[in-house]
mmCIF file of C-alpha atoms and ligand atoms in Angstrom:
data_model
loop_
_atom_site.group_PDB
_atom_site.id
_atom_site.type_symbol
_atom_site.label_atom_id
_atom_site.label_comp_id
_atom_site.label_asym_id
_atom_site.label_seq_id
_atom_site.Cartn_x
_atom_site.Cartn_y
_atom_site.Cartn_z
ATOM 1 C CA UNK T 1 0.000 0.000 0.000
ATOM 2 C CA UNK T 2 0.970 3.310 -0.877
ATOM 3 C CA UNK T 3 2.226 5.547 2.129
ATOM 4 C CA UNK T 4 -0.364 8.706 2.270
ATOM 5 C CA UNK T 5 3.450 10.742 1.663
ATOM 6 C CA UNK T 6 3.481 9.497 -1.095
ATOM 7 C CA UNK T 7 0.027 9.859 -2.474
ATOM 8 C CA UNK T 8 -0.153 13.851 -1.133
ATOM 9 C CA UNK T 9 2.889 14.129 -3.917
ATOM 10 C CA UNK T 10 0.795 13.087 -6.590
ATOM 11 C CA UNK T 11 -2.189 14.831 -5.186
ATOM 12 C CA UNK T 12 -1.905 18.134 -7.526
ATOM 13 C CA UNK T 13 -3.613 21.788 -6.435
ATOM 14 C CA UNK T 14 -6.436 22.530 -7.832
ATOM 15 C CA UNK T 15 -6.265 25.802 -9.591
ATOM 16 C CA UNK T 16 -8.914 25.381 -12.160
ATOM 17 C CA UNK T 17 -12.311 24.834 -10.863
ATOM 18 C CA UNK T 18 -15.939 24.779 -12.027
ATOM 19 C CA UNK T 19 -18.765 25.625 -9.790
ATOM 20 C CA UNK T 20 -21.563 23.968 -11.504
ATOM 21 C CA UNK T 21 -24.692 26.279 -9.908
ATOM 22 C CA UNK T 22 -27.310 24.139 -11.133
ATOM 23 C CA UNK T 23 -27.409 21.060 -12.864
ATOM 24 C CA UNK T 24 -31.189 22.179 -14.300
ATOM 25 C CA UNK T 25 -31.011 22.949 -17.800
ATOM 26 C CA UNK T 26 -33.622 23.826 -20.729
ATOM 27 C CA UNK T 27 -31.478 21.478 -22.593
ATOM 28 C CA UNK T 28 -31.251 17.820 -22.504
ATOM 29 C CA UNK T 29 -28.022 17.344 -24.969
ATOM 30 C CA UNK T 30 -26.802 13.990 -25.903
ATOM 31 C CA UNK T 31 -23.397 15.605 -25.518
ATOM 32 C CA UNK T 32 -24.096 16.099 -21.623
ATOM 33 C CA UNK T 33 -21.097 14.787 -19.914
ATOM 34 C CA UNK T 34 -23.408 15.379 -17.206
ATOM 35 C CA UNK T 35 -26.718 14.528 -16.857
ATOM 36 C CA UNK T 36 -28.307 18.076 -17.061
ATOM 37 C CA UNK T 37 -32.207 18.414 -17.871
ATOM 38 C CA UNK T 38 -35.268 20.714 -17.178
ATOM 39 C CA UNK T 39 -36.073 18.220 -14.381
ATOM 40 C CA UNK T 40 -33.516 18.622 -12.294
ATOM 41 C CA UNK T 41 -33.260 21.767 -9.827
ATOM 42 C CA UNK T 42 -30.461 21.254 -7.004
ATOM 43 C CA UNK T 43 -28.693 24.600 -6.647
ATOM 44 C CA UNK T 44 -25.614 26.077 -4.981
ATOM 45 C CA UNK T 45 -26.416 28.439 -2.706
ATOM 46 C CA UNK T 46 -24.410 32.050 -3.660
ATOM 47 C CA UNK T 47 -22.921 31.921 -0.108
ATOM 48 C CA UNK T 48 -21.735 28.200 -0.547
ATOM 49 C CA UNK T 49 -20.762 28.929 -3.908
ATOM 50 C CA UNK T 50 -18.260 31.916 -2.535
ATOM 51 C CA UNK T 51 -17.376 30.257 0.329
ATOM 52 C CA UNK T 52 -16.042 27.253 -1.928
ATOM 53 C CA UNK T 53 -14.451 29.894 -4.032
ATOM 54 C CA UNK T 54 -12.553 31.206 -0.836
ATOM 55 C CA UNK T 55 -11.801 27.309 -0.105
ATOM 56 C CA UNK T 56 -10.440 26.935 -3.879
ATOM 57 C CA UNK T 57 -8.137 29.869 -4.099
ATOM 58 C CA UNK T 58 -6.864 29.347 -0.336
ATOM 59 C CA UNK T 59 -5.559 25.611 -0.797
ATOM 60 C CA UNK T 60 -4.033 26.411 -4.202
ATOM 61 C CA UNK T 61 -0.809 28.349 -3.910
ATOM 62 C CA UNK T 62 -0.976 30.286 -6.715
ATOM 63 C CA UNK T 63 -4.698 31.049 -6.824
ATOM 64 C CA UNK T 64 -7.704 29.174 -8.371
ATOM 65 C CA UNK T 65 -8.936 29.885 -11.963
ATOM 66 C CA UNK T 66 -12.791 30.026 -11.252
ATOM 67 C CA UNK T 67 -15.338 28.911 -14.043
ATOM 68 C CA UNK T 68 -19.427 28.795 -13.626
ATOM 69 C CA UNK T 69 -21.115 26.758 -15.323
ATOM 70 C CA UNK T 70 -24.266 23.785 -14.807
ATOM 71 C CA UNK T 71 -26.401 23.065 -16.106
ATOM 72 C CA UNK T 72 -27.120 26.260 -16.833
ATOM 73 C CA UNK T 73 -25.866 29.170 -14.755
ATOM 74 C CA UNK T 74 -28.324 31.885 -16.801
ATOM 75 C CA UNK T 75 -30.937 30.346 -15.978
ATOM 76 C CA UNK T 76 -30.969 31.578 -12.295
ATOM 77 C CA UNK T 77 -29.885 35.601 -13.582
ATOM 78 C CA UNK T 78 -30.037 37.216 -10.454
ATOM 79 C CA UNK T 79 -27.966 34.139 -8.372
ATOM 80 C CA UNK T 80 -25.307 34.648 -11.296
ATOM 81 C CA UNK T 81 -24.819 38.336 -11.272
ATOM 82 C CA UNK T 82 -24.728 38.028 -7.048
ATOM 83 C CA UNK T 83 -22.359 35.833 -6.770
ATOM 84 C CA UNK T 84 -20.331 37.406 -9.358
ATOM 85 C CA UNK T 85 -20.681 40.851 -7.525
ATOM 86 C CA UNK T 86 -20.238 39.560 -3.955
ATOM 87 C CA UNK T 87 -16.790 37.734 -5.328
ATOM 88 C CA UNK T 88 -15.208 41.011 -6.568
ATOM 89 C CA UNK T 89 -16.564 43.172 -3.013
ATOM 90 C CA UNK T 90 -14.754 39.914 -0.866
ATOM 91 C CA UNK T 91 -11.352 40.462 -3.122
ATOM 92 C CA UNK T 92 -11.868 37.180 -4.985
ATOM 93 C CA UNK T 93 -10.655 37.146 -8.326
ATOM 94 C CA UNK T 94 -9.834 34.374 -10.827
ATOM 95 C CA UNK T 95 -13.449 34.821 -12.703
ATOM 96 C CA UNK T 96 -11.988 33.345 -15.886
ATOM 97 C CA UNK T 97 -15.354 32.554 -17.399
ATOM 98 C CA UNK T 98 -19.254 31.590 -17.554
ATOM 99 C CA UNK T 99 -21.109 29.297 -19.835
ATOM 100 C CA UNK T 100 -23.805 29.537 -21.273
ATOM 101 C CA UNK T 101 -25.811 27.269 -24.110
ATOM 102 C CA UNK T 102 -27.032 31.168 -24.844
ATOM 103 C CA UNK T 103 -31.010 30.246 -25.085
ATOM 104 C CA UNK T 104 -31.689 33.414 -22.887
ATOM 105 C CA UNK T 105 -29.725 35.216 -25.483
ATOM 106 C CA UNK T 106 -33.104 36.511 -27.691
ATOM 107 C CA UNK T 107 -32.774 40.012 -27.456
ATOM 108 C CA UNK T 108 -29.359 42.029 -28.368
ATOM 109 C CA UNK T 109 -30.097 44.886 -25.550
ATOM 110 C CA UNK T 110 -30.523 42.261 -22.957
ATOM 111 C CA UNK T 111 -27.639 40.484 -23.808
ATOM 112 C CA UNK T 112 -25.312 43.701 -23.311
ATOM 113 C CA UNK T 113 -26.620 44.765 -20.668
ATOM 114 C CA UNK T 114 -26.066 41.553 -18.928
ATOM 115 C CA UNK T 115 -22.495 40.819 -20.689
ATOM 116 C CA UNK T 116 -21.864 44.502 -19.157
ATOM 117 C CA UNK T 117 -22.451 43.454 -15.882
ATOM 118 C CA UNK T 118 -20.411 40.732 -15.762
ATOM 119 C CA UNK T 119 -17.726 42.620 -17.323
ATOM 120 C CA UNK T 120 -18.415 44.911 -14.638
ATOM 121 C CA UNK T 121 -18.047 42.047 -11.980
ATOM 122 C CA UNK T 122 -14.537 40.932 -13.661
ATOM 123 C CA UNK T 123 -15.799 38.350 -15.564
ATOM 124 C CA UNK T 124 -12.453 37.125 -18.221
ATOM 125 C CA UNK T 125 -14.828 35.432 -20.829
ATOM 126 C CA UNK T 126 -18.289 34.197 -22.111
ATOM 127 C CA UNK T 127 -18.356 30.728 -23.189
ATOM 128 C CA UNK T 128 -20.665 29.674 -25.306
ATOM 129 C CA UNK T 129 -22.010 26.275 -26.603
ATOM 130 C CA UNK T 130 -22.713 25.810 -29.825
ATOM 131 C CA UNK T 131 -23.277 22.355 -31.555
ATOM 132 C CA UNK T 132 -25.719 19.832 -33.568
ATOM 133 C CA UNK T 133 -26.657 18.474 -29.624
ATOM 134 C CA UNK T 134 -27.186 21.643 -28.092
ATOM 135 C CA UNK T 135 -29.101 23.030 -31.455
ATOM 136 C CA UNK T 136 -31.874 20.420 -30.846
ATOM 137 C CA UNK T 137 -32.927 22.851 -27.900
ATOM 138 C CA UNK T 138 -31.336 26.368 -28.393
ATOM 139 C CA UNK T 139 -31.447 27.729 -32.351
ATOM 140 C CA UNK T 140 -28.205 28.686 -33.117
ATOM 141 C CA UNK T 141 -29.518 32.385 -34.032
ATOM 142 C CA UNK T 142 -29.338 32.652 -29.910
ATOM 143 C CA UNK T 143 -25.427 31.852 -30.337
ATOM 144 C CA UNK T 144 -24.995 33.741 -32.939
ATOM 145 C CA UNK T 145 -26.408 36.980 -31.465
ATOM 146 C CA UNK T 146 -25.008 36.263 -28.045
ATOM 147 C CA UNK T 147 -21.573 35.769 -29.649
ATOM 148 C CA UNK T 148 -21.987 39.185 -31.441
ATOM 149 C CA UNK T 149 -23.300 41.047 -28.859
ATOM 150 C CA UNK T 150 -20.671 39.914 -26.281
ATOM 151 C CA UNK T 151 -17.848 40.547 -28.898
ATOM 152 C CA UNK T 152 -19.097 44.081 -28.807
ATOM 153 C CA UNK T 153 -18.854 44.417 -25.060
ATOM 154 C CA UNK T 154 -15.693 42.292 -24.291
ATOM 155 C CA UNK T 155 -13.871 42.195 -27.502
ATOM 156 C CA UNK T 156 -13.207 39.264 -29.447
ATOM 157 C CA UNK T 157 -10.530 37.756 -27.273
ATOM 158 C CA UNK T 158 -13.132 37.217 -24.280
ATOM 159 C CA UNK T 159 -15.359 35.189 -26.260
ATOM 160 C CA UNK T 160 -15.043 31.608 -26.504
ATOM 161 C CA UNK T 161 -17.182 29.589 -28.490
ATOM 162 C CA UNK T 162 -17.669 25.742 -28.677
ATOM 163 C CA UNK T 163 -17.736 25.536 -31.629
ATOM 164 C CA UNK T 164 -16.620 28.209 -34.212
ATOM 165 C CA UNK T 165 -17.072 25.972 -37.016
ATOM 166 C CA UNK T 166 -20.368 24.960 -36.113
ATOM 167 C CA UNK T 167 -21.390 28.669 -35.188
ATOM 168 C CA UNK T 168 -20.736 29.242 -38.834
ATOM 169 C CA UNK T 169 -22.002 26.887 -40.573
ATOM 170 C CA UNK T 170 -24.021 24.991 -38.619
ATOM 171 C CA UNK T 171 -28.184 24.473 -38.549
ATOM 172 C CA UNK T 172 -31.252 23.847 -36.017
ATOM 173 C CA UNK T 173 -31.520 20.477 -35.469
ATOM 174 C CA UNK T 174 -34.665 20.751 -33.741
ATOM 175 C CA UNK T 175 -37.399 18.672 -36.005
ATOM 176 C CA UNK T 176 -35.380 16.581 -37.800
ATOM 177 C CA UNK T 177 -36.369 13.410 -38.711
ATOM 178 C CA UNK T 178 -34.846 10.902 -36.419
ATOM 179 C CA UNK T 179 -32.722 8.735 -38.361
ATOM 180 C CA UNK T 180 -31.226 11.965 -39.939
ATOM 181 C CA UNK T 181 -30.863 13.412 -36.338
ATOM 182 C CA UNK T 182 -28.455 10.257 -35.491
ATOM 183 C CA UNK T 183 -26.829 10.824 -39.180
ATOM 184 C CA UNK T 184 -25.759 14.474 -38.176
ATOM 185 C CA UNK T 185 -24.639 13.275 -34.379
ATOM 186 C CA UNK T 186 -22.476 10.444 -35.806
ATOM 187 C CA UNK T 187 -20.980 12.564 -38.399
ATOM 188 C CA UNK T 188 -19.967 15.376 -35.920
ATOM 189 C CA UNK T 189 -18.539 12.681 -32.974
ATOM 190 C CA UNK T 190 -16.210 11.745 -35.472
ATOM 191 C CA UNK T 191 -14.918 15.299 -34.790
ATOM 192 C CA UNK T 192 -13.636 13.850 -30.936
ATOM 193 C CA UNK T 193 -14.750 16.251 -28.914
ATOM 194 C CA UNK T 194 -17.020 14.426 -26.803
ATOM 195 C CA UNK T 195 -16.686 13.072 -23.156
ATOM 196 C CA UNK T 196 -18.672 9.671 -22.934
ATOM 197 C CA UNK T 197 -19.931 10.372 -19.529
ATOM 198 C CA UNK T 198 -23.217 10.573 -18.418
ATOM 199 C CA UNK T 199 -25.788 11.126 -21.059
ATOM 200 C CA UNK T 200 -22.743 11.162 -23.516
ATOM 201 C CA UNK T 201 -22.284 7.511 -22.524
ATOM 202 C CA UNK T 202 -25.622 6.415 -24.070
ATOM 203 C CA UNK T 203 -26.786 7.024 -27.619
ATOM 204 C CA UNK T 204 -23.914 9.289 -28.885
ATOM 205 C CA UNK T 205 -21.623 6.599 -27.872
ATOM 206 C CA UNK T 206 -23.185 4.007 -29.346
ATOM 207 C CA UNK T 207 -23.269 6.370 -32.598
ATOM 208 C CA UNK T 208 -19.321 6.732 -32.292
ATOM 209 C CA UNK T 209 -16.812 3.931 -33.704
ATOM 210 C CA UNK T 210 -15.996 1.275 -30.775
ATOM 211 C CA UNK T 211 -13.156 -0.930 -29.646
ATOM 212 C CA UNK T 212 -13.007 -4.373 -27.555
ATOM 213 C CA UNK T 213 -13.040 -3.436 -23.693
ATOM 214 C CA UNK T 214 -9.508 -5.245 -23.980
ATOM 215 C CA UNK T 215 -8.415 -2.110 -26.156
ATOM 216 C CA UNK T 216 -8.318 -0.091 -22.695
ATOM 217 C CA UNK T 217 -6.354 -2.209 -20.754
ATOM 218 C CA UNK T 218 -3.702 -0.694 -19.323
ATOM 219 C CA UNK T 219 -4.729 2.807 -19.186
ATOM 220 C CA UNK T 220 -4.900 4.089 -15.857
ATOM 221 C CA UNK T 221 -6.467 7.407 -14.662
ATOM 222 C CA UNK T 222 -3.670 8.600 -12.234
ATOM 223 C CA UNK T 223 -2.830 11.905 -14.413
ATOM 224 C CA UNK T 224 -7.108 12.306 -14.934
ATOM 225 C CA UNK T 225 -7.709 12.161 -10.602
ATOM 226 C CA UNK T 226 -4.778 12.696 -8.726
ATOM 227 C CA UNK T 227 -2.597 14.760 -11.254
ATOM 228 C CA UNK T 228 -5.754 16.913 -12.779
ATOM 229 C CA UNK T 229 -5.717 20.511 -11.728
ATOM 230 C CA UNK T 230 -8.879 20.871 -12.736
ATOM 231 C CA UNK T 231 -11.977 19.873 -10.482
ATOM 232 C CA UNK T 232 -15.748 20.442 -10.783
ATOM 233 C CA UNK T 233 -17.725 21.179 -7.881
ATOM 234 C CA UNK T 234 -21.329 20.163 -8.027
ATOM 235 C CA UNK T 235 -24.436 22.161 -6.399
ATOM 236 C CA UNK T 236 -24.360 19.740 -3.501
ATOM 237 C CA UNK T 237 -20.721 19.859 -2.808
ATOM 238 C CA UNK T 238 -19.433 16.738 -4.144
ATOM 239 C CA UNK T 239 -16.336 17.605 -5.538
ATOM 240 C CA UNK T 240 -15.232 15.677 -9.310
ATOM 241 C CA UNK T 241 -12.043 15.207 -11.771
ATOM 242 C CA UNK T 242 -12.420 17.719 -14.231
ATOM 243 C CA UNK T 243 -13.375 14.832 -16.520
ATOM 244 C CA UNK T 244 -15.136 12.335 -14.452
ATOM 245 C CA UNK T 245 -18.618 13.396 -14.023
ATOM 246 C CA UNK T 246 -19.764 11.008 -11.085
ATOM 247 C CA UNK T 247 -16.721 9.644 -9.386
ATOM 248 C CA UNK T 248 -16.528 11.841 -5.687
ATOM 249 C CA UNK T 249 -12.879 12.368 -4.483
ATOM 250 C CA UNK T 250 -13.930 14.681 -1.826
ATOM 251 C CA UNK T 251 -16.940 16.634 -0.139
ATOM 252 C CA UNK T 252 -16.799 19.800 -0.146
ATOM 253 C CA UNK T 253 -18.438 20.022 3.267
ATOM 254 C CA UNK T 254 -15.484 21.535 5.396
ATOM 255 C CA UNK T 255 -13.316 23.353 3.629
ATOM 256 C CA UNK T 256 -11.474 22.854 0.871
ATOM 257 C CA UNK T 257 -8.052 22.117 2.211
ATOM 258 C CA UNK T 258 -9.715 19.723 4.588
ATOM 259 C CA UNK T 259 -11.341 17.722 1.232
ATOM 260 C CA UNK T 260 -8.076 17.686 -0.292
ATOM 261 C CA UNK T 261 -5.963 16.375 2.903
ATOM 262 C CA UNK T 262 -8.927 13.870 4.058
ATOM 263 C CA UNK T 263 -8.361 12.387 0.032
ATOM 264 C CA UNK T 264 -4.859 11.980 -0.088
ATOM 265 C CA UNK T 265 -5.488 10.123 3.750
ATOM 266 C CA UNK T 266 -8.189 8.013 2.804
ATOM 267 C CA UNK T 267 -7.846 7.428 -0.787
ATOM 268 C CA UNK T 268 -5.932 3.573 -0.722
ATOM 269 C CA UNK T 269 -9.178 2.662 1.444
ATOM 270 C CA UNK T 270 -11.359 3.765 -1.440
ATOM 271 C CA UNK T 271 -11.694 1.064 -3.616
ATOM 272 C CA UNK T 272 -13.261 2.399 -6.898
ATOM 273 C CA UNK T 273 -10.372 5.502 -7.204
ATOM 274 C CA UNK T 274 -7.670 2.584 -5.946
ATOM 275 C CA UNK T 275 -8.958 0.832 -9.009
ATOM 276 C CA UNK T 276 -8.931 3.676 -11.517
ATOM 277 C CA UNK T 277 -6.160 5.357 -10.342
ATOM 278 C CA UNK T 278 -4.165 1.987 -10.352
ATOM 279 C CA UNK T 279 -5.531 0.521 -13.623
ATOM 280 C CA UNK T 280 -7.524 2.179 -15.093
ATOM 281 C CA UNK T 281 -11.815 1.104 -15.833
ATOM 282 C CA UNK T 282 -9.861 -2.199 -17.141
ATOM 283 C CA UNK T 283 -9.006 -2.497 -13.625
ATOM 284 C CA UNK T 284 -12.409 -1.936 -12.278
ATOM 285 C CA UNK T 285 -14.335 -4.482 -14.446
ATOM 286 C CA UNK T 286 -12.473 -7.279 -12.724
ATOM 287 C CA UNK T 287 -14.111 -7.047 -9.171
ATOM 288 C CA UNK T 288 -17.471 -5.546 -11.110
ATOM 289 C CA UNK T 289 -17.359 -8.624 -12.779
ATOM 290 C CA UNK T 290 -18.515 -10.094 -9.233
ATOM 291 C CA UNK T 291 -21.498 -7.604 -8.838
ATOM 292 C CA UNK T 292 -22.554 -9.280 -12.353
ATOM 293 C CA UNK T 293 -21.209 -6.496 -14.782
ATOM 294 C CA UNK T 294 -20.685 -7.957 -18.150
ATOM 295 C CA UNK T 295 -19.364 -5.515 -20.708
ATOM 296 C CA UNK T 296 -20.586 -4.702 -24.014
ATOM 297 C CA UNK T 297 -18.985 -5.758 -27.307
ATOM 298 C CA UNK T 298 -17.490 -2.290 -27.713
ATOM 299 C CA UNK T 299 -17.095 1.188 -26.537
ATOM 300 C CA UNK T 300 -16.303 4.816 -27.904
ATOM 301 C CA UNK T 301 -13.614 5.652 -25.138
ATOM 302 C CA UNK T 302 -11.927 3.999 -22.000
ATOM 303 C CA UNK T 303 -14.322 6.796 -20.614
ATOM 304 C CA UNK T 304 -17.372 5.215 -21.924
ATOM 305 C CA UNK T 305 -16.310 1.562 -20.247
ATOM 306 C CA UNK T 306 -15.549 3.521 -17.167
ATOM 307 C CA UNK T 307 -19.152 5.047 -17.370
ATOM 308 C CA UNK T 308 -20.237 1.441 -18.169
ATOM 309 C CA UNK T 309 -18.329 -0.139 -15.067
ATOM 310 C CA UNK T 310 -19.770 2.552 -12.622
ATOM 311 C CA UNK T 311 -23.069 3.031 -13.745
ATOM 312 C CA UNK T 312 -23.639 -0.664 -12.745
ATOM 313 C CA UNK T 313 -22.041 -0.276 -9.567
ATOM 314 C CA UNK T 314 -23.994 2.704 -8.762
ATOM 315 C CA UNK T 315 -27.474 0.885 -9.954
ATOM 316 C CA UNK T 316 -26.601 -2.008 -7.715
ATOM 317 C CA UNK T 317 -26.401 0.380 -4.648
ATOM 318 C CA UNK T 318 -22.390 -0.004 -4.103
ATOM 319 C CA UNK T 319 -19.767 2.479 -3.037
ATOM 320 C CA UNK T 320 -22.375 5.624 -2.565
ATOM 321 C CA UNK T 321 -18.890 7.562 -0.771
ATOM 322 C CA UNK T 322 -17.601 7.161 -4.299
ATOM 323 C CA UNK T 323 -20.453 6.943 -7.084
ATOM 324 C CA UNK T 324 -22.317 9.886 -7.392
ATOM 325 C CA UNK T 325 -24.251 12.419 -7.387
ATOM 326 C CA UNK T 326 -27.616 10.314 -8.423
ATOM 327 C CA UNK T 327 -28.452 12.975 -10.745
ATOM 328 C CA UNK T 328 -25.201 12.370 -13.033
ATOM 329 C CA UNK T 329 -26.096 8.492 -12.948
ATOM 330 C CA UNK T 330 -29.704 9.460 -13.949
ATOM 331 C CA UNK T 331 -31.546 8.218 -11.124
ATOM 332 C CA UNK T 332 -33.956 10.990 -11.395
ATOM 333 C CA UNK T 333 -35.051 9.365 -14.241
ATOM 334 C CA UNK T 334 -35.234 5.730 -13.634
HETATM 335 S S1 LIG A 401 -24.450 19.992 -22.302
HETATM 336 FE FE1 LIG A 401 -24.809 21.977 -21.329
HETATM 337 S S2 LIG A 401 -26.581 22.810 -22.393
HETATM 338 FE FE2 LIG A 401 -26.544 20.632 -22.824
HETATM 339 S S3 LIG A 401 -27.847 19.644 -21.256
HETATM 340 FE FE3 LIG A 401 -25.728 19.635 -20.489
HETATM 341 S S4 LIG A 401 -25.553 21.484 -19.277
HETATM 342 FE FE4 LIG A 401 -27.349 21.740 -20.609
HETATM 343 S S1 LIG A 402 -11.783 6.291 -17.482
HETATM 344 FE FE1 LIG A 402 -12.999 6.963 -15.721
HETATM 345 S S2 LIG A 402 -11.524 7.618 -14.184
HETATM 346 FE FE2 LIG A 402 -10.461 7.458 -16.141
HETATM 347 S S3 LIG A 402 -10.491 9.517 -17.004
HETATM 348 FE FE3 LIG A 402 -12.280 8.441 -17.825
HETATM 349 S S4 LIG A 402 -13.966 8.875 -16.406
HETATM 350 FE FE4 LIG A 402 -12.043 9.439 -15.378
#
């Protein structure tokens, strides 16, 4: 076993972190690494959200790199604008950017005027989402005019959008015929810019090109959890891997520091992030295999195994300290 020396020396700082205010959403992408949907409605209270923002840039030496996101973070206006305001009157910066899949963005004034006051509250950029997933639910005019009308307020360098290609070229999906709806998905996963996690992990997945389970042997997810700077904190305080949506290193229910030390203590007593972080979702399947898993012929992405692995772990009732938040498994829905 790994001395906890050792494993705080892997453990890197977090200095780029997410506070995902809500995971509702007027969307329901396939894309959703998440599990985001007009259902859902857990939300991170402003004062949580600042006091994890304290917690963030405290534990990291040279500051956290803050992003807001969901779900959708516009979707609550006035929680959004607070906590943006109340960061800049404590002294915390790091606001590097806010999301947005931009279908509040109808009306050019309204979009200024609230791009102003984010400016105002030291926002760094607006990103916005634009693809043939999140264009079944938001036209892309909305992108479009948010991305102009932000330009004009912030300038071209502090707006991101995902994707410029698709902003340009792309179409409503909304309507389409089904089997064409799947046509246009496939086409664009071949693109690679997909997580198969949560929804991700269903039908785009199974639209994408696959591999044996074999294929991902060998891979393990030490750089992804322990080496990540990058963490997502969801509205109940679970804390996440930048890019694994419902694996919990840490709570963050005292304070940051506290999540991070209590990890590197207790993670070679944790047996799912022992597994992952040893060998990978190749190295989870084998004691899953005893709870009855049986993997598919193929998968899109050692990601979309891992997804596999843990969503029938998390089903079954096993490791809840580790598997989680419900939502991102899709329990709400079951
Ligand atoms: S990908 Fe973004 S816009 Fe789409 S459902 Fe998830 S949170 Fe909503
Ligand atoms: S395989 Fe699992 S643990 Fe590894 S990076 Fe992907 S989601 Fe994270």
């Amino acid at each position: 076993m790994q001395d906890v020396k050792d494993i705080s020396n892997r453990l890197n700082h977090w200095s780029f972190a997410g506070l995902l205010m809500t995971n509702w959403c007027n969307a329901r992408c396939e894309s959703c690494y998440l599990n985001c949907g007009p259902e859902l409605a857990d939300r991170m209270p402003v004062e949580k959200a600042l006091e994890y923002w304290q917690g963030l840039a405290e534990a990291s030496p040279g500051g956290c790199r803050i992003h807001i996101t969901g779900g959708e973070p516009f979707g609550d206006w006035p929680a959004l604008i607070e906590l943006c305001r109340k960061a800049k009157a404590m002294g915390l910066d790091g606001l590097e950017k806010v999301e947005t899949n931009a279908f509040w963005a109808t009306d050019r004034d309204l979009v200024k005027s609230r791009i102003s006051e984010l400016a105002e509250a030291e926002m760094g950029k607006l990103v916005i989402s634009a693809d043939p997933y999140h264009q079944r639910f938001v036209p892309v005019a909305n992108c479009r005019l948010a991305a102009q009308a932000a330009t004009e307020v912030l300038g071209p360098q502090r707006v991101q959008v995902r994707w410029r290609d698709w902003l340009a070229d792309g179409f409503d999906t909304a309507g389409l015929p089904e089997d064409e709806l799947h046509r246009v998905y496939a086409e664009y996963a071949l693109k690679g810019r997909d997580r198969y996690n949560g929804r991700a992990a269903g039908l785009l997945a199974k639209l994408s090109p696959g591999r044996p389970s074999e294929h991902f042997s060998g891979m393990n997810c030490s750089d992804q959890i322990l080496g990540s700077k990058h963490v997502h904190i969801c509205p109940g305080g679970e804390i996440m891997p930048g890019v694994c949506a419902g694996i919990m290193i840490a709570r963050a229910d005292a304070t940051i520091e506290s999540a991070r030390r209590r990890l590197a203590e207790d993670r070679p007593a944790r047996p799912v992030l022992s597994a992952l972080i040893g060998g990978g979702p190749a190295a989870l399947a084998k004691p899953a295999a005893n709870y009855g898993f049986k993997p598919q012929a193929v998968y899109a992405s050692k990601c979309h195994l891992c997804r596999d692995i843990r969503s029938h772990l998390f089903m079954a009732g096993l490791f809840p300290d580790e598997l989680g938040p419900a939502w991102v498994y899709g329990k709400h829905l079951k």
